[in-house]
mmCIF file with all atom_site columns, C-alpha atoms in Angstrom:
data_model
loop_
_atom_site.group_PDB
_atom_site.id
_atom_site.type_symbol
_atom_site.label_atom_id
_atom_site.label_alt_id
_atom_site.label_comp_id
_atom_site.label_asym_id
_atom_site.label_entity_id
_atom_site.label_seq_id
_atom_site.pdbx_PDB_ins_code
_atom_site.Cartn_x
_atom_site.Cartn_y
_atom_site.Cartn_z
_atom_site.occupancy
_atom_site.B_iso_or_equiv
_atom_site.pdbx_formal_charge
_atom_site.auth_seq_id
_atom_site.auth_comp_id
_atom_site.auth_asym_id
_atom_site.auth_atom_id
_atom_site.pdbx_PDB_model_num
ATOM 1   C CA . MET A 1 1   ? 28.931 -20.289 27.990  1.00 0.00 ? 1   MET A CA 1
ATOM 2   C CA . THR A 1 2   ? 25.326 -20.867 26.915  1.00 0.00 ? 2   THR A CA 1
ATOM 3   C CA . ARG A 1 3   ? 24.647 -17.126 26.983  1.00 0.00 ? 3   ARG A CA 1
ATOM 4   C CA . ARG A 1 4   ? 27.719 -16.430 24.818  1.00 0.00 ? 4   ARG A CA 1
ATOM 5   C CA . LEU A 1 5   ? 26.616 -19.042 22.302  1.00 0.00 ? 5   LEU A CA 1
ATOM 6   C CA . MET A 1 6   ? 23.126 -17.510 22.139  1.00 0.00 ? 6   MET A CA 1
ATOM 7   C CA . ILE A 1 7   ? 24.590 -14.052 21.546  1.00 0.00 ? 7   ILE A CA 1
ATOM 8   C CA . ALA A 1 8   ? 26.889 -15.409 18.839  1.00 0.00 ? 8   ALA A CA 1
ATOM 9   C CA . ALA A 1 9   ? 23.983 -17.162 17.147  1.00 0.00 ? 9   ALA A CA 1
ATOM 10  C CA . ALA A 1 10  ? 21.901 -13.982 17.267  1.00 0.00 ? 10  ALA A CA 1
ATOM 11  C CA . LEU A 1 11  ? 24.736 -12.004 15.682  1.00 0.00 ? 11  LEU A CA 1
ATOM 12  C CA . GLN A 1 12  ? 25.073 -14.588 12.926  1.00 0.00 ? 12  GLN A CA 1
ATOM 13  C CA . VAL A 1 13  ? 21.365 -14.277 12.152  1.00 0.00 ? 13  VAL A CA 1
ATOM 14  C CA . ALA A 1 14  ? 21.617 -10.486 12.109  1.00 0.00 ? 14  ALA A CA 1
ATOM 15  C CA . PHE A 1 15  ? 24.618 -10.547 9.793   1.00 0.00 ? 15  PHE A CA 1
ATOM 16  C CA . ALA A 1 16  ? 22.924 -13.059 7.489   1.00 0.00 ? 16  ALA A CA 1
ATOM 17  C CA . THR A 1 17  ? 19.816 -10.872 7.311   1.00 0.00 ? 17  THR A CA 1
ATOM 18  C CA . ALA A 1 18  ? 21.922 -7.823  6.460   1.00 0.00 ? 18  ALA A CA 1
ATOM 19  C CA . ALA A 1 19  ? 23.815 -9.720  3.805   1.00 0.00 ? 19  ALA A CA 1
ATOM 20  C CA . LEU A 1 20  ? 20.573 -10.831 2.164   1.00 0.00 ? 20  LEU A CA 1
ATOM 21  C CA . ALA A 1 21  ? 19.138 -7.293  2.045   1.00 0.00 ? 21  ALA A CA 1
ATOM 22  C CA . CYS A 1 22  ? 20.393 -7.090  -1.553  1.00 0.00 ? 22  CYS A CA 1
ATOM 23  C CA . GLU A 1 23  ? 21.324 -10.529 -2.776  1.00 0.00 ? 23  GLU A CA 1
ATOM 24  C CA . GLY A 1 24  ? 24.402 -10.395 -4.974  1.00 0.00 ? 24  GLY A CA 1
ATOM 25  C CA . GLN A 1 25  ? 25.814 -7.076  -3.726  1.00 0.00 ? 25  GLN A CA 1
ATOM 26  C CA . SER A 1 26  ? 29.541 -7.492  -3.141  1.00 0.00 ? 26  SER A CA 1
ATOM 27  C CA . GLY A 1 27  ? 32.807 -5.679  -2.503  1.00 0.00 ? 27  GLY A CA 1
ATOM 28  C CA . VAL A 1 28  ? 33.877 -3.163  0.110   1.00 0.00 ? 28  VAL A CA 1
ATOM 29  C CA . SER A 1 29  ? 31.311 -0.632  1.268   1.00 0.00 ? 29  SER A CA 1
ATOM 30  C CA . ILE A 1 30  ? 31.351 2.821   -0.323  1.00 0.00 ? 30  ILE A CA 1
ATOM 31  C CA . PHE A 1 31  ? 28.142 4.166   1.191   1.00 0.00 ? 31  PHE A CA 1
ATOM 32  C CA . GLU A 1 32  ? 25.310 2.906   3.401   1.00 0.00 ? 32  GLU A CA 1
ATOM 33  C CA . ASP A 1 33  ? 22.275 4.638   4.868   1.00 0.00 ? 33  ASP A CA 1
ATOM 34  C CA . LYS A 1 34  ? 19.493 3.121   6.971   1.00 0.00 ? 34  LYS A CA 1
ATOM 35  C CA . PHE A 1 35  ? 18.015 6.600   7.562   1.00 0.00 ? 35  PHE A CA 1
ATOM 36  C CA . ALA A 1 36  ? 18.455 6.619   11.316  1.00 0.00 ? 36  ALA A CA 1
ATOM 37  C CA . ASP A 1 37  ? 19.070 10.363  10.938  1.00 0.00 ? 37  ASP A CA 1
ATOM 38  C CA . ASP A 1 38  ? 19.634 13.003  8.258   1.00 0.00 ? 38  ASP A CA 1
ATOM 39  C CA . SER A 1 39  ? 23.441 12.734  8.126   1.00 0.00 ? 39  SER A CA 1
ATOM 40  C CA . GLY A 1 40  ? 23.574 10.753  4.860   1.00 0.00 ? 40  GLY A CA 1
ATOM 41  C CA . GLY A 1 41  ? 24.353 13.696  2.601   1.00 0.00 ? 41  GLY A CA 1
ATOM 42  C CA . TRP A 1 42  ? 21.135 13.669  0.570   1.00 0.00 ? 42  TRP A CA 1
ATOM 43  C CA . ASP A 1 43  ? 19.743 16.795  -1.050  1.00 0.00 ? 43  ASP A CA 1
ATOM 44  C CA . MET A 1 44  ? 16.851 17.587  1.294   1.00 0.00 ? 44  MET A CA 1
ATOM 45  C CA . SER A 1 45  ? 15.765 20.857  -0.329  1.00 0.00 ? 45  SER A CA 1
ATOM 46  C CA . PHE A 1 46  ? 12.538 19.384  -1.728  1.00 0.00 ? 46  PHE A CA 1
ATOM 47  C CA . SER A 1 47  ? 9.251  19.956  0.104   1.00 0.00 ? 47  SER A CA 1
ATOM 48  C CA . ASN A 1 48  ? 7.920  16.427  -0.487  1.00 0.00 ? 48  ASN A CA 1
ATOM 49  C CA . ILE A 1 49  ? 11.033 14.555  0.712   1.00 0.00 ? 49  ILE A CA 1
ATOM 50  C CA . LYS A 1 50  ? 11.911 14.113  4.370   1.00 0.00 ? 50  LYS A CA 1
ATOM 51  C CA . ILE A 1 51  ? 13.682 11.660  6.617   1.00 0.00 ? 51  ILE A CA 1
ATOM 52  C CA . VAL A 1 52  ? 11.557 10.184  9.385   1.00 0.00 ? 52  VAL A CA 1
ATOM 53  C CA . PRO A 1 53  ? 13.681 7.440   10.964  1.00 0.00 ? 53  PRO A CA 1
ATOM 54  C CA . PRO A 1 54  ? 13.991 4.703   9.924   1.00 0.00 ? 54  PRO A CA 1
ATOM 55  C CA . ALA A 1 55  ? 13.074 5.763   6.365   1.00 0.00 ? 55  ALA A CA 1
ATOM 56  C CA . MET A 1 56  ? 13.258 8.458   3.761   1.00 0.00 ? 56  MET A CA 1
ATOM 57  C CA . GLN A 1 57  ? 9.682  9.396   2.936   1.00 0.00 ? 57  GLN A CA 1
ATOM 58  C CA . ILE A 1 58  ? 8.698  10.688  -0.497  1.00 0.00 ? 58  ILE A CA 1
ATOM 59  C CA . GLU A 1 59  ? 5.172  12.082  -0.549  1.00 0.00 ? 59  GLU A CA 1
ATOM 60  C CA . LEU A 1 60  ? 3.351  12.099  -3.880  1.00 0.00 ? 60  LEU A CA 1
ATOM 61  C CA . ASN A 1 61  ? 0.262  14.293  -4.064  1.00 0.00 ? 61  ASN A CA 1
ATOM 62  C CA . LYS A 1 62  ? -2.023 16.192  -6.449  1.00 0.00 ? 62  LYS A CA 1
ATOM 63  C CA . ASP A 1 63  ? 0.586  18.924  -6.961  1.00 0.00 ? 63  ASP A CA 1
ATOM 64  C CA . ILE A 1 64  ? 3.841  16.906  -6.917  1.00 0.00 ? 64  ILE A CA 1
ATOM 65  C CA . SER A 1 65  ? 3.673  13.499  -8.566  1.00 0.00 ? 65  SER A CA 1
ATOM 66  C CA . ALA A 1 66  ? 7.409  12.704  -8.418  1.00 0.00 ? 66  ALA A CA 1
ATOM 67  C CA . GLY A 1 67  ? 10.337 13.105  -6.063  1.00 0.00 ? 67  GLY A CA 1
ATOM 68  C CA . ALA A 1 68  ? 14.081 12.710  -6.623  1.00 0.00 ? 68  ALA A CA 1
ATOM 69  C CA . THR A 1 69  ? 17.164 13.400  -4.544  1.00 0.00 ? 69  THR A CA 1
ATOM 70  C CA . MET A 1 70  ? 20.861 12.999  -5.315  1.00 0.00 ? 70  MET A CA 1
ATOM 71  C CA . ASN A 1 71  ? 23.534 12.290  -2.746  1.00 0.00 ? 71  ASN A CA 1
ATOM 72  C CA . LEU A 1 72  ? 25.742 15.353  -2.385  1.00 0.00 ? 72  LEU A CA 1
ATOM 73  C CA . THR A 1 73  ? 28.651 13.949  -0.373  1.00 0.00 ? 73  THR A CA 1
ATOM 74  C CA . PHE A 1 74  ? 29.498 10.549  -1.913  1.00 0.00 ? 74  PHE A CA 1
ATOM 75  C CA . ASN A 1 75  ? 30.373 9.426   -5.440  1.00 0.00 ? 75  ASN A CA 1
ATOM 76  C CA . ALA A 1 76  ? 30.587 6.010   -7.090  1.00 0.00 ? 76  ALA A CA 1
ATOM 77  C CA . ASN A 1 77  ? 31.401 4.689   -10.543 1.00 0.00 ? 77  ASN A CA 1
ATOM 78  C CA . ASN A 1 78  ? 31.560 0.933   -11.158 1.00 0.00 ? 78  ASN A CA 1
ATOM 79  C CA . GLY A 1 79  ? 29.874 -0.829  -8.245  1.00 0.00 ? 79  GLY A CA 1
ATOM 80  C CA . ASP A 1 80  ? 26.748 -2.431  -6.819  1.00 0.00 ? 80  ASP A CA 1
ATOM 81  C CA . TYR A 1 81  ? 23.893 -0.055  -5.989  1.00 0.00 ? 81  TYR A CA 1
ATOM 82  C CA . CYS A 1 82  ? 21.096 -1.319  -3.727  1.00 0.00 ? 82  CYS A CA 1
ATOM 83  C CA . GLN A 1 83  ? 17.842 0.308   -2.650  1.00 0.00 ? 83  GLN A CA 1
ATOM 84  C CA . GLU A 1 84  ? 15.136 -0.997  -0.311  1.00 0.00 ? 84  GLU A CA 1
ATOM 85  C CA . VAL A 1 85  ? 11.657 0.430   -0.915  1.00 0.00 ? 85  VAL A CA 1
ATOM 86  C CA . VAL A 1 86  ? 8.212  -0.034  0.611   1.00 0.00 ? 86  VAL A CA 1
ATOM 87  C CA . PHE A 1 87  ? 5.156  0.963   -1.417  1.00 0.00 ? 87  PHE A CA 1
ATOM 88  C CA . PRO A 1 88  ? 1.886  2.115   0.198   1.00 0.00 ? 88  PRO A CA 1
ATOM 89  C CA . PRO A 1 89  ? -1.350 0.240   -0.535  1.00 0.00 ? 89  PRO A CA 1
ATOM 90  C CA . PRO A 1 90  ? -2.007 0.375   -4.292  1.00 0.00 ? 90  PRO A CA 1
ATOM 91  C CA . VAL A 1 91  ? -4.359 2.939   -5.799  1.00 0.00 ? 91  VAL A CA 1
ATOM 92  C CA . ALA A 1 92  ? -6.463 1.686   -8.706  1.00 0.00 ? 92  ALA A CA 1
ATOM 93  C CA . GLY A 1 93  ? -5.404 3.260   -11.975 1.00 0.00 ? 93  GLY A CA 1
ATOM 94  C CA . ASN A 1 94  ? -2.371 5.011   -10.503 1.00 0.00 ? 94  ASN A CA 1
ATOM 95  C CA . PRO A 1 95  ? 0.691  2.721   -10.344 1.00 0.00 ? 95  PRO A CA 1
ATOM 96  C CA . LEU A 1 96  ? 3.620  3.895   -8.225  1.00 0.00 ? 96  LEU A CA 1
ATOM 97  C CA . SER A 1 97  ? 7.278  3.294   -8.968  1.00 0.00 ? 97  SER A CA 1
ATOM 98  C CA . SER A 1 98  ? 10.627 3.852   -7.303  1.00 0.00 ? 98  SER A CA 1
ATOM 99  C CA . GLY A 1 99  ? 14.172 3.500   -8.455  1.00 0.00 ? 99  GLY A CA 1
ATOM 100 C CA . ILE A 1 100 ? 17.907 4.004   -8.254  1.00 0.00 ? 100 ILE A CA 1
ATOM 101 C CA . GLN A 1 101 ? 19.537 6.894   -10.057 1.00 0.00 ? 101 GLN A CA 1
ATOM 102 C CA . PHE A 1 102 ? 23.190 6.153   -10.873 1.00 0.00 ? 102 PHE A CA 1
ATOM 103 C CA . TRP A 1 103 ? 26.069 7.166   -13.147 1.00 0.00 ? 103 TRP A CA 1
ATOM 104 C CA . GLY A 1 104 ? 24.897 10.753  -12.822 1.00 0.00 ? 104 GLY A CA 1
ATOM 105 C CA . LEU A 1 105 ? 26.980 13.640  -14.075 1.00 0.00 ? 105 LEU A CA 1
ATOM 106 C CA . ASP A 1 106 ? 24.259 15.805  -12.494 1.00 0.00 ? 106 ASP A CA 1
ATOM 107 C CA . ALA A 1 107 ? 20.465 15.755  -12.092 1.00 0.00 ? 107 ALA A CA 1
ATOM 108 C CA . SER A 1 108 ? 20.025 16.233  -15.864 1.00 0.00 ? 108 SER A CA 1
ATOM 109 C CA . ASN A 1 109 ? 22.362 13.461  -17.034 1.00 0.00 ? 109 ASN A CA 1
ATOM 110 C CA . LEU A 1 110 ? 22.023 10.005  -15.469 1.00 0.00 ? 110 LEU A CA 1
ATOM 111 C CA . PHE A 1 111 ? 20.726 6.442   -15.656 1.00 0.00 ? 111 PHE A CA 1
ATOM 112 C CA . MET A 1 112 ? 17.728 5.182   -13.648 1.00 0.00 ? 112 MET A CA 1
ATOM 113 C CA . PHE A 1 113 ? 16.454 1.675   -12.872 1.00 0.00 ? 113 PHE A CA 1
ATOM 114 C CA . LEU A 1 114 ? 12.826 1.521   -11.720 1.00 0.00 ? 114 LEU A CA 1
ATOM 115 C CA . VAL A 1 115 ? 10.315 -0.987  -10.440 1.00 0.00 ? 115 VAL A CA 1
ATOM 116 C CA . GLY A 1 116 ? 6.603  -0.333  -10.030 1.00 0.00 ? 116 GLY A CA 1
ATOM 117 C CA . ASP A 1 117 ? 4.121  -1.633  -7.487  1.00 0.00 ? 117 ASP A CA 1
ATOM 118 C CA . ASP A 1 118 ? 2.547  -3.410  -10.491 1.00 0.00 ? 118 ASP A CA 1
ATOM 119 C CA . ALA A 1 119 ? 5.724  -5.560  -10.886 1.00 0.00 ? 119 ALA A CA 1
ATOM 120 C CA . ASN A 1 120 ? 6.969  -3.767  -14.014 1.00 0.00 ? 120 ASN A CA 1
ATOM 121 C CA . ALA A 1 121 ? 10.658 -2.845  -14.285 1.00 0.00 ? 121 ALA A CA 1
ATOM 122 C CA . ALA A 1 122 ? 12.269 -0.265  -16.564 1.00 0.00 ? 122 ALA A CA 1
ATOM 123 C CA . LEU A 1 123 ? 15.625 1.338   -17.357 1.00 0.00 ? 123 LEU A CA 1
ATOM 124 C CA . TYR A 1 124 ? 15.964 4.934   -18.541 1.00 0.00 ? 124 TYR A CA 1
ATOM 125 C CA . LYS A 1 125 ? 18.777 7.254   -19.544 1.00 0.00 ? 125 LYS A CA 1
ATOM 126 C CA . LYS A 1 126 ? 18.555 11.039  -19.252 1.00 0.00 ? 126 LYS A CA 1
ATOM 127 C CA . VAL A 1 127 ? 20.800 13.303  -21.361 1.00 0.00 ? 127 VAL A CA 1
ATOM 128 C CA . ASN A 1 128 ? 20.516 17.079  -21.119 1.00 0.00 ? 128 ASN A CA 1
ATOM 129 C CA . ASN A 1 129 ? 17.261 16.584  -19.197 1.00 0.00 ? 129 ASN A CA 1
ATOM 130 C CA . VAL A 1 130 ? 15.690 14.467  -21.971 1.00 0.00 ? 130 VAL A CA 1
ATOM 131 C CA . TRP A 1 131 ? 14.648 10.915  -21.062 1.00 0.00 ? 131 TRP A CA 1
ATOM 132 C CA . SER A 1 132 ? 15.156 7.857   -23.302 1.00 0.00 ? 132 SER A CA 1
ATOM 133 C CA . ALA A 1 133 ? 13.652 4.467   -22.456 1.00 0.00 ? 133 ALA A CA 1
ATOM 134 C CA . ILE A 1 134 ? 16.184 1.639   -22.741 1.00 0.00 ? 134 ILE A CA 1
ATOM 135 C CA . PHE A 1 135 ? 13.513 -0.884  -21.780 1.00 0.00 ? 135 PHE A CA 1
ATOM 136 C CA . THR A 1 136 ? 10.121 -0.738  -20.076 1.00 0.00 ? 136 THR A CA 1
ATOM 137 C CA . GLY A 1 137 ? 7.357  -3.083  -19.009 1.00 0.00 ? 137 GLY A CA 1
ATOM 138 C CA . VAL A 1 138 ? 9.514  -6.076  -18.048 1.00 0.00 ? 138 VAL A CA 1
ATOM 139 C CA . LYS A 1 139 ? 7.538  -8.155  -15.538 1.00 0.00 ? 139 LYS A CA 1
ATOM 140 C CA . VAL A 1 140 ? 9.434  -9.262  -12.424 1.00 0.00 ? 140 VAL A CA 1
ATOM 141 C CA . ASP A 1 141 ? 8.744  -12.931 -11.686 1.00 0.00 ? 141 ASP A CA 1
ATOM 142 C CA . GLY A 1 142 ? 7.384  -13.619 -8.194  1.00 0.00 ? 142 GLY A CA 1
ATOM 143 C CA . PHE A 1 143 ? 6.987  -9.941  -7.290  1.00 0.00 ? 143 PHE A CA 1
ATOM 144 C CA . ASN A 1 144 ? 5.005  -9.650  -4.033  1.00 0.00 ? 144 ASN A CA 1
ATOM 145 C CA . THR A 1 145 ? 2.383  -6.925  -4.421  1.00 0.00 ? 145 THR A CA 1
ATOM 146 C CA . ALA A 1 146 ? 1.237  -7.037  -0.771  1.00 0.00 ? 146 ALA A CA 1
ATOM 147 C CA . PRO A 1 147 ? 1.423  -3.603  0.924   1.00 0.00 ? 147 PRO A CA 1
ATOM 148 C CA . GLY A 1 148 ? 4.313  -3.304  3.357   1.00 0.00 ? 148 GLY A CA 1
ATOM 149 C CA . THR A 1 149 ? 6.610  -5.652  1.426   1.00 0.00 ? 149 THR A CA 1
ATOM 150 C CA . VAL A 1 150 ? 10.230 -4.499  1.382   1.00 0.00 ? 150 VAL A CA 1
ATOM 151 C CA . HIS A 1 151 ? 11.469 -4.685  -2.206  1.00 0.00 ? 151 HIS A CA 1
ATOM 152 C CA . THR A 1 152 ? 15.139 -4.566  -3.146  1.00 0.00 ? 152 THR A CA 1
ATOM 153 C CA . LEU A 1 153 ? 16.505 -3.086  -6.349  1.00 0.00 ? 153 LEU A CA 1
ATOM 154 C CA . LEU A 1 154 ? 20.060 -3.923  -7.357  1.00 0.00 ? 154 LEU A CA 1
ATOM 155 C CA . VAL A 1 155 ? 22.158 -2.355  -10.096 1.00 0.00 ? 155 VAL A CA 1
ATOM 156 C CA . GLN A 1 156 ? 25.521 -4.042  -10.712 1.00 0.00 ? 156 GLN A CA 1
ATOM 157 C CA . ALA A 1 157 ? 27.570 -1.738  -12.924 1.00 0.00 ? 157 ALA A CA 1
ATOM 158 C CA . LYS A 1 158 ? 30.803 -3.307  -14.084 1.00 0.00 ? 158 LYS A CA 1
ATOM 159 C CA . ALA A 1 159 ? 33.009 -3.085  -17.178 1.00 0.00 ? 159 ALA A CA 1
ATOM 160 C CA . GLY A 1 160 ? 30.365 -1.564  -19.423 1.00 0.00 ? 160 GLY A CA 1
ATOM 161 C CA . VAL A 1 161 ? 27.584 -3.978  -18.415 1.00 0.00 ? 161 VAL A CA 1
ATOM 162 C CA . LEU A 1 162 ? 24.593 -3.262  -16.186 1.00 0.00 ? 162 LEU A CA 1
ATOM 163 C CA . THR A 1 163 ? 23.027 -6.261  -14.442 1.00 0.00 ? 163 THR A CA 1
ATOM 164 C CA . LEU A 1 164 ? 19.640 -5.303  -13.003 1.00 0.00 ? 164 LEU A CA 1
ATOM 165 C CA . SER A 1 165 ? 17.707 -7.274  -10.379 1.00 0.00 ? 165 SER A CA 1
ATOM 166 C CA . VAL A 1 166 ? 14.600 -6.939  -8.208  1.00 0.00 ? 166 VAL A CA 1
ATOM 167 C CA . ASP A 1 167 ? 14.145 -8.988  -5.031  1.00 0.00 ? 167 ASP A CA 1
ATOM 168 C CA . GLY A 1 168 ? 17.048 -11.224 -6.026  1.00 0.00 ? 168 GLY A CA 1
ATOM 169 C CA . ILE A 1 169 ? 15.547 -11.957 -9.460  1.00 0.00 ? 169 ILE A CA 1
ATOM 170 C CA . LYS A 1 170 ? 17.572 -10.875 -12.483 1.00 0.00 ? 170 LYS A CA 1
ATOM 171 C CA . VAL A 1 171 ? 15.547 -8.609  -14.759 1.00 0.00 ? 171 VAL A CA 1
ATOM 172 C CA . LYS A 1 172 ? 18.014 -7.938  -17.573 1.00 0.00 ? 172 LYS A CA 1
ATOM 173 C CA . SER A 1 173 ? 21.627 -7.263  -18.505 1.00 0.00 ? 173 SER A CA 1
ATOM 174 C CA . VAL A 1 174 ? 22.380 -4.273  -20.732 1.00 0.00 ? 174 VAL A CA 1
ATOM 175 C CA . ARG A 1 175 ? 25.639 -3.003  -22.161 1.00 0.00 ? 175 ARG A CA 1
ATOM 176 C CA . ALA A 1 176 ? 26.195 0.658   -21.328 1.00 0.00 ? 176 ALA A CA 1
ATOM 177 C CA . GLN A 1 177 ? 29.021 3.177   -21.408 1.00 0.00 ? 177 GLN A CA 1
ATOM 178 C CA . MET A 1 178 ? 29.938 4.727   -18.077 1.00 0.00 ? 178 MET A CA 1
ATOM 179 C CA . PRO A 1 179 ? 30.441 8.505   -18.228 1.00 0.00 ? 179 PRO A CA 1
ATOM 180 C CA . PRO A 1 180 ? 33.810 9.896   -17.132 1.00 0.00 ? 180 PRO A CA 1
ATOM 181 C CA . GLY A 1 181 ? 34.449 11.688  -13.858 1.00 0.00 ? 181 GLY A CA 1
ATOM 182 C CA . PRO A 1 182 ? 33.091 11.456  -10.305 1.00 0.00 ? 182 PRO A CA 1
ATOM 183 C CA . LEU A 1 183 ? 29.508 10.245  -10.657 1.00 0.00 ? 183 LEU A CA 1
ATOM 184 C CA . GLN A 1 184 ? 26.457 10.785  -8.472  1.00 0.00 ? 184 GLN A CA 1
ATOM 185 C CA . PHE A 1 185 ? 23.726 8.418   -7.327  1.00 0.00 ? 185 PHE A CA 1
ATOM 186 C CA . GLY A 1 186 ? 20.245 9.067   -6.006  1.00 0.00 ? 186 GLY A CA 1
ATOM 187 C CA . ILE A 1 187 ? 16.703 8.006   -5.211  1.00 0.00 ? 187 ILE A CA 1
ATOM 188 C CA . PHE A 1 188 ? 13.498 8.452   -7.217  1.00 0.00 ? 188 PHE A CA 1
ATOM 189 C CA . ALA A 1 189 ? 9.769  7.814   -6.740  1.00 0.00 ? 189 ALA A CA 1
ATOM 190 C CA . GLN A 1 190 ? 6.726  8.749   -8.771  1.00 0.00 ? 190 GLN A CA 1
ATOM 191 C CA . ALA A 1 191 ? 3.010  8.256   -9.230  1.00 0.00 ? 191 ALA A CA 1
ATOM 192 C CA . SER A 1 192 ? 1.703  7.769   -12.751 1.00 0.00 ? 192 SER A CA 1
ATOM 193 C CA . LEU A 1 193 ? -0.984 10.402  -12.072 1.00 0.00 ? 193 LEU A CA 1
ATOM 194 C CA . PRO A 1 194 ? -1.368 13.180  -9.479  1.00 0.00 ? 194 PRO A CA 1
ATOM 195 C CA . ALA A 1 195 ? -2.190 11.457  -6.177  1.00 0.00 ? 195 ALA A CA 1
ATOM 196 C CA . ASP A 1 196 ? -5.229 12.731  -4.278  1.00 0.00 ? 196 ASP A CA 1
ATOM 197 C CA . PRO A 1 197 ? -5.262 11.793  -1.444  1.00 0.00 ? 197 PRO A CA 1
ATOM 198 C CA . PRO A 1 198 ? -1.458 11.807  -1.071  1.00 0.00 ? 198 PRO A CA 1
ATOM 199 C CA . VAL A 1 199 ? 0.572  8.594   -0.868  1.00 0.00 ? 199 VAL A CA 1
ATOM 200 C CA . THR A 1 200 ? 4.025  8.038   0.623   1.00 0.00 ? 200 THR A CA 1
ATOM 201 C CA . VAL A 1 201 ? 6.797  5.825   -0.727  1.00 0.00 ? 201 VAL A CA 1
ATOM 202 C CA . LYS A 1 202 ? 9.341  4.815   1.935   1.00 0.00 ? 202 LYS A CA 1
ATOM 203 C CA . ILE A 1 203 ? 13.010 4.134   1.243   1.00 0.00 ? 203 ILE A CA 1
ATOM 204 C CA . THR A 1 204 ? 14.287 2.014   4.124   1.00 0.00 ? 204 THR A CA 1
ATOM 205 C CA . GLY A 1 205 ? 17.857 1.425   2.968   1.00 0.00 ? 205 GLY A CA 1
ATOM 206 C CA . PHE A 1 206 ? 20.383 2.460   0.359   1.00 0.00 ? 206 PHE A CA 1
ATOM 207 C CA . SER A 1 207 ? 23.895 1.097   -0.072  1.00 0.00 ? 207 SER A CA 1
ATOM 208 C CA . VAL A 1 208 ? 26.723 1.166   -2.576  1.00 0.00 ? 208 VAL A CA 1
ATOM 209 C CA . THR A 1 209 ? 29.623 -1.283  -2.668  1.00 0.00 ? 209 THR A CA 1
ATOM 210 C CA . ALA A 1 210 ? 32.627 -1.535  -4.955  1.00 0.00 ? 210 ALA A CA 1
ATOM 211 C CA . GLY A 1 211 ? 31.396 -4.769  -6.544  1.00 0.00 ? 211 GLY A CA 1
ATOM 212 C CA . GLN A 1 212 ? 33.794 -7.378  -7.876  1.00 0.00 ? 212 GLN A CA 1
#
């Protein structure tokens, strides 16, 4: 009996930890990837992106200062999009950032929510491969800049409103029109300047739920 109770308690802790991975994410699961293997359907045709369990690794170097990949096998429209990211130790004068691409018609038409290792958050929209900044430079309260910290980004897209959070802290709500059709989502990372020596941003989890 004691052993069964201990196992039950351990499972409760595990489930609670999983539930808190992206605070506020709700609804039935549409997609989840912890990068235990390469079966998640991501576009892996880029030389600086690879999956080394338990993470997707995006290397930024002197020749390639950004990396992006879209999921090729799942689609989502309204819903809650969550990404877990770990930044490497900071490099003076070269902030790194990572974000969620969502509501994508394709790689040239999408929205993207970013957070940097300097605690700045931003939202962009790309139309016909041209970027527009919806907001930039919003400081995230309580952002832990220690290397190795797992940060969570959450986009809640519902009824024409985007609610954007980092580490459980709401950054901003923005009204936005969802494009029609089956929409793509993806992952992004970049260095502000070419990185020499190279640095690696690790994505340790990505999930999409239907929201409320």
